[in-house]
């Protein structure tokens, strides 16, 4: 049986220990019967390319890998701010448009509303005259009881995927792969693969 | 001739004066020959729905509007942090996967690298032993001379779209529609529409 190709999306490439975490994620995906699909940026040669051209080359390779994948597992843990990595959000949208199986996880239990209220607005939100909760800049503080913007949670929901939330210690925010493994387990059942005990 | 449907993506819905800005954008799109496509959240009835269900309903309506659109014009001005609105990034990825014409704009000339270095890391970046520029948290500080994550700039580039950058005053960050109009003008040429003088 051919292994389903899984596109593993997330900001791990930026981490100091990203290579080790990506390798561990690839190994786990293999253990669950999937072929981890993605690019190794080291395989792309920047020689003679401008920074923009090289970045575009990576984008093209990632889009090609996504089109060749049956599912996506997106690490939506907040990255450099109150939301998920924006490149990962683009990729989740890309795979949702293709109707591929979509799974996501986040290593925090704090919903988007809490991060927006407490981390971004430092609690300074109020109910405005129109009945809408707003920040001091007048912007709406939305609360859909979701982990992030409604397009992300909603896109996964529409495709019957699963969104896993786990709370891990701050020092394990990126290295803890329990929630990632939860996604693999759910995806393995859906794809009729033997789940490791 | 049927007007091409344009999906106008951006975080305007969250703004205090968002309704007026969205109306102005719709009017401009019409003036350039496009049918602005999107949903009015007011048309969706939250009665009897949980916050999650209502958010999901909005997501479904947006996905339907995107599939019915020939192009996307995405407002990628940084929102609630150093990157574009994450919902808009999802939608740009969605439309790139469908191969629709993709246009983007941002009302700042500061590239992602500058915002990451100065706004997020407060200048505290250094070249690490491996030759890679990193923040104090060890994360890679990438510089592709792009306005945001390479998937966004790259996706638009792949589809032959245009990404407009303009610098506007801080008080006009969301209300200035010059860059948006630049996108409309470029898209009108591409779709063979008569461009207003």
XYZ file of C-alpha atoms in Angstrom:
394
model
C 0.000 0.000 0.000
C 1.249 3.438 -0.876
C 1.742 5.658 2.117
C -0.477 8.781 2.088
C 1.678 11.891 1.784
C 1.316 14.253 4.721
C 2.346 17.895 4.397
C 3.684 18.927 7.793
C 3.189 22.673 8.088
C 4.581 24.832 10.869
C 7.196 27.405 11.786
C 9.765 24.848 12.983
C 12.217 25.837 10.220
C 12.811 29.096 12.088
C 13.686 27.473 15.428
C 17.236 27.149 16.708
C 16.666 23.398 17.104
C 14.278 23.231 14.159
C 16.144 20.561 12.205
C 15.920 18.100 15.110
C 12.218 18.811 15.679
C 11.430 18.425 11.975
C 13.327 15.135 11.916
C 11.372 13.915 14.963
C 8.073 14.914 13.319
C 9.032 13.137 10.109
C 9.920 9.989 12.079
C 6.589 10.069 13.919
C 4.661 10.528 10.670
C 6.467 7.529 9.204
C 5.667 5.455 12.296
C 1.962 6.165 11.725
C 2.158 5.089 8.082
C 2.447 8.463 6.358
C 5.116 9.757 4.035
C 6.103 13.162 5.445
C 6.102 15.534 2.511
C 7.884 18.806 2.349
C 11.047 20.377 1.152
C 14.455 20.593 2.688
C 15.522 24.173 2.074
C 19.086 22.904 2.070
C 18.263 21.067 -1.160
C 17.495 24.366 -2.897
C 20.520 26.184 -4.288
C 20.465 29.962 -3.790
C 23.483 30.473 -6.086
C 22.888 33.342 -8.475
C 19.442 34.091 -7.069
C 18.355 37.298 -5.373
C 16.876 36.907 -1.872
C 13.417 37.364 -3.406
C 14.047 34.801 -6.147
C 15.316 32.282 -3.606
C 12.283 32.869 -1.380
C 10.038 32.416 -4.392
C 11.822 29.153 -5.220
C 11.015 27.856 -1.723
C 7.380 28.955 -2.134
C 7.110 27.088 -5.453
C 8.598 23.926 -3.933
C 6.189 24.107 -0.987
C 3.167 24.597 -3.274
C 4.267 21.607 -5.354
C 4.658 19.481 -2.208
C 1.184 20.519 -1.017
C -0.473 19.598 -4.311
C 1.177 16.180 -4.035
C -0.085 15.587 -0.484
C -3.279 13.908 0.691
C -3.407 15.722 4.001
C -1.973 18.586 5.992
C -1.100 18.658 9.674
C -0.629 22.292 10.663
C 1.138 23.474 13.806
C -1.008 26.467 14.758
C 0.755 27.282 18.039
C 1.036 31.103 18.247
C 4.262 32.301 16.659
C 5.811 35.790 16.908
C 2.578 37.259 18.203
C -0.937 36.244 19.153
C -1.709 34.185 16.032
C -0.311 31.131 14.277
C 2.582 31.417 11.827
C 1.218 33.284 8.828
C 2.954 31.023 6.309
C 1.260 28.038 7.942
C -2.106 29.836 7.713
C -1.529 30.390 3.978
C -0.730 26.697 3.584
C -3.789 25.586 5.551
C -5.957 27.758 3.284
C -4.214 26.315 0.246
C -4.987 22.731 1.302
C -8.559 23.574 2.332
C -9.192 24.959 -1.159
C -7.938 21.668 -2.603
C -10.297 19.786 -0.293
C -7.512 17.744 1.272
C -7.826 16.292 4.762
C -6.872 18.997 7.252
C -5.616 18.596 10.799
C -4.292 21.222 13.153
C -2.900 21.493 16.632
C -1.783 24.116 19.088
C 0.319 23.729 22.210
C -1.733 26.154 24.235
C -5.260 25.917 25.661
C -5.683 29.705 25.605
C -8.181 30.618 22.866
C -7.604 33.503 20.473
C -9.949 35.755 22.451
C -7.825 35.438 25.595
C -4.573 36.124 23.740
C -6.099 39.140 22.040
C -7.601 40.514 25.259
C -4.706 39.809 27.631
C -1.538 39.716 25.508
C -2.370 42.262 22.819
C -4.711 44.681 24.597
C -3.415 44.053 28.159
C -6.990 43.667 29.313
C -8.066 47.118 28.099
C -11.197 46.074 26.248
C -14.657 47.520 26.773
C -18.163 47.158 25.476
C -18.789 50.033 23.063
C -22.043 51.934 22.581
C -22.983 49.606 19.702
C -22.794 46.607 22.039
C -19.625 45.285 20.418
C -16.561 44.517 22.552
C -13.701 46.719 21.334
C -10.088 47.509 22.112
C -8.867 51.038 22.877
C -8.081 51.387 19.141
C -11.775 50.850 18.395
C -11.249 47.459 16.803
C -13.718 44.657 17.376
C -12.583 41.963 19.820
C -14.175 38.900 18.319
C -14.884 35.749 20.333
C -15.882 32.655 18.406
C -14.415 30.319 21.051
C -11.816 29.321 18.492
C -8.070 28.871 18.631
C -7.482 31.536 15.976
C -9.178 33.451 13.164
C -12.432 31.783 12.134
C -11.133 30.940 8.663
C -8.559 28.572 10.207
C -10.805 26.785 12.706
C -13.692 26.879 10.232
C -11.678 25.489 7.323
C -10.597 22.456 9.343
C -14.148 21.939 10.637
C -15.600 22.026 7.106
C -13.259 19.261 5.972
C -14.113 17.049 8.947
C -10.643 17.418 10.338
C -9.575 17.658 13.927
C -8.066 20.531 15.855
C -6.126 19.411 18.929
C -5.390 21.756 21.848
C -2.902 20.862 24.535
C -1.193 22.865 27.225
C 2.536 22.273 27.476
C 5.192 23.958 29.586
C 6.736 27.106 28.095
C 10.056 25.337 27.622
C 8.347 22.640 25.567
C 6.194 24.929 23.411
C 7.849 23.762 20.204
C 9.426 20.442 21.171
C 6.333 18.742 22.651
C 4.858 16.574 19.904
C 1.931 15.018 21.838
C -0.698 17.108 20.054
C 1.001 16.475 16.720
C 0.826 12.759 17.481
C -2.876 13.094 18.350
C -3.370 14.446 14.823
C -1.397 11.588 13.330
C -3.504 9.075 15.257
C -6.768 10.615 14.048
C -5.491 10.833 10.485
C -4.270 7.227 10.552
C -7.768 6.042 11.507
C -9.279 8.118 8.703
C -6.813 6.765 6.150
C -7.279 3.185 7.325
C -3.731 2.772 8.582
C -2.667 0.508 11.413
C -2.214 2.706 14.467
C 0.907 1.900 16.522
C 0.196 0.837 20.105
C -20.268 41.604 -20.368
C -20.388 39.943 -16.980
C -18.323 41.698 -14.364
C -15.483 39.540 -12.966
C -16.110 38.826 -9.301
C -13.392 40.152 -7.027
C -12.968 38.778 -3.503
C -11.804 41.687 -1.360
C -9.845 40.213 1.554
C -8.603 42.163 4.539
C -9.149 42.853 8.230
C -11.441 45.846 7.671
C -14.389 44.081 9.318
C -12.630 44.525 12.661
C -12.120 48.295 12.330
C -14.274 50.845 14.170
C -15.038 52.491 10.807
C -14.848 49.207 8.922
C -18.311 49.374 7.357
C -17.525 52.714 5.680
C -14.142 51.491 4.410
C -15.654 48.281 3.060
C -18.364 50.312 1.316
C -15.715 52.592 -0.228
C -13.707 49.569 -1.428
C -16.823 47.999 -2.941
C -17.629 51.262 -4.752
C -14.095 51.510 -6.145
C -14.168 47.893 -7.321
C -17.457 48.584 -9.110
C -15.974 51.705 -10.742
C -13.200 49.534 -12.201
C -15.681 47.033 -13.612
C -15.558 44.333 -10.950
C -18.325 42.871 -8.850
C -17.060 43.014 -5.272
C -17.722 39.607 -3.795
C -17.920 38.799 -0.151
C -20.375 38.343 2.610
C -22.050 40.787 4.874
C -21.847 39.247 8.328
C -25.041 41.108 9.164
C -26.828 38.858 6.674
C -25.935 35.780 8.705
C -28.256 35.025 11.556
C -26.553 33.862 14.765
C -29.858 32.879 16.395
C -29.580 29.492 18.060
C -25.951 29.052 17.095
C -22.999 28.734 19.462
C -20.178 31.261 18.935
C -18.177 28.489 17.225
C -21.080 27.513 14.969
C -21.634 31.124 13.992
C -17.931 31.583 13.227
C -18.021 28.418 11.161
C -21.032 29.752 9.260
C -19.048 32.880 8.344
C -16.099 30.723 7.253
C -18.356 28.618 5.003
C -19.876 31.736 3.420
C -16.405 33.200 2.785
C -15.148 29.970 1.206
C -18.209 29.886 -1.044
C -17.632 33.513 -2.084
C -13.983 32.769 -2.864
C -14.819 29.792 -5.057
C -17.218 32.046 -6.982
C -14.582 34.757 -7.532
C -12.168 35.231 -10.421
C -9.635 37.184 -8.419
C -8.586 38.192 -4.935
C -7.278 41.557 -3.790
C -5.736 41.070 -0.353
C -4.968 43.855 2.096
C -1.694 42.615 3.608
C -0.997 45.671 5.773
C 0.346 44.391 9.125
C -2.491 43.786 11.568
C -2.233 43.155 15.333
C 1.471 42.404 15.050
C 4.279 42.266 12.492
C 2.413 40.240 9.856
C -0.724 40.563 7.765
C -4.110 39.501 9.132
C -3.956 35.728 9.456
C -7.463 35.225 8.051
C -6.446 37.160 4.949
C -3.335 34.968 4.627
C -5.548 31.858 4.766
C -7.756 33.338 2.052
C -4.817 34.278 -0.165
C -3.540 30.699 0.095
C -7.026 29.420 -0.676
C -7.228 31.473 -3.890
C -3.642 30.631 -4.913
C -4.498 26.934 -4.680
C -7.461 27.549 -6.998
C -5.152 29.367 -9.436
C -7.221 32.549 -9.370
C -5.655 35.924 -10.159
C -4.033 37.233 -6.985
C -3.272 40.823 -6.049
C -2.030 42.191 -2.767
C -1.147 45.492 -1.213
C 0.293 46.884 1.973
C 0.205 50.430 3.289
C 3.769 50.337 4.563
C 7.089 50.291 2.741
C 8.819 48.528 5.644
C 9.611 44.941 4.623
C 8.986 41.978 6.920
C 12.672 41.821 7.883
C 12.611 45.353 9.286
C 9.419 44.779 11.233
C 10.810 41.527 12.670
C 14.173 43.090 13.547
C 12.960 46.431 14.896
C 9.391 45.902 16.131
C 9.560 42.306 17.348
C 13.208 41.908 18.416
C 13.861 45.620 19.214
C 17.052 45.389 17.180
C 18.525 42.569 19.267
C 19.505 40.270 16.416
C 22.970 38.811 15.875
C 24.788 36.549 13.474
C 25.064 33.152 15.137
C 28.007 30.733 14.910
C 26.304 28.935 12.005
C 26.278 32.176 9.974
C 22.512 32.577 10.301
C 21.032 35.818 11.651
C 19.047 34.980 14.792
C 17.028 36.679 17.505
C 17.827 36.322 21.217
C 15.375 33.385 21.268
C 17.605 31.587 18.754
C 15.059 31.848 15.941
C 16.168 32.535 12.398
C 15.598 36.100 11.183
C 14.857 35.506 7.532
C 15.291 38.204 4.894
C 13.834 37.496 1.471
C 13.265 41.188 0.750
C 9.556 40.470 0.888
C 6.621 42.186 2.512
C 5.764 39.111 4.581
C 6.281 35.351 4.801
C 7.571 33.944 1.507
C 4.423 31.891 0.917
C 2.404 35.119 0.571
C 4.761 37.089 -1.675
C 5.682 33.907 -3.560
C 2.096 32.815 -4.132
C 1.191 36.141 -5.739
C 4.377 36.094 -7.835
C 3.636 32.580 -9.117
C 0.229 33.653 -10.371
C 1.611 36.707 -12.144
C -0.144 39.021 -9.768
C 1.045 42.308 -8.403
C 1.994 43.304 -4.889
C 1.734 47.042 -4.258
C 3.604 48.771 -1.437
C 2.807 52.312 -0.401
C 3.704 54.374 2.613
C 0.783 56.220 4.148
C 0.524 58.303 7.304
C -0.261 56.350 10.504
C -3.697 57.945 10.713
C -4.505 56.690 7.214
C -3.162 53.153 7.618
C -6.565 51.587 6.971
C -8.491 54.349 5.213
C -5.999 55.105 2.408
C -7.152 53.156 -0.644
C -4.484 54.288 -3.148
C -2.647 50.958 -3.099
C -5.942 49.099 -3.299
C -6.808 51.197 -6.345
C -3.407 50.371 -7.890
C -4.390 46.699 -7.623
C -7.775 47.375 -9.204
C -6.095 49.223 -12.082
C -3.666 46.365 -12.745
C -6.440 43.790 -12.484
C -8.698 45.803 -14.826
C -5.977 45.753 -17.480
C -5.545 42.015 -17.048
C -9.289 41.365 -17.309
C -9.664 43.650 -20.327
C -11.839 46.187 -18.566
C -12.010 49.874 -19.414
C -9.903 51.669 -16.821
C -11.497 54.878 -15.476
C -9.466 58.037 -16.101
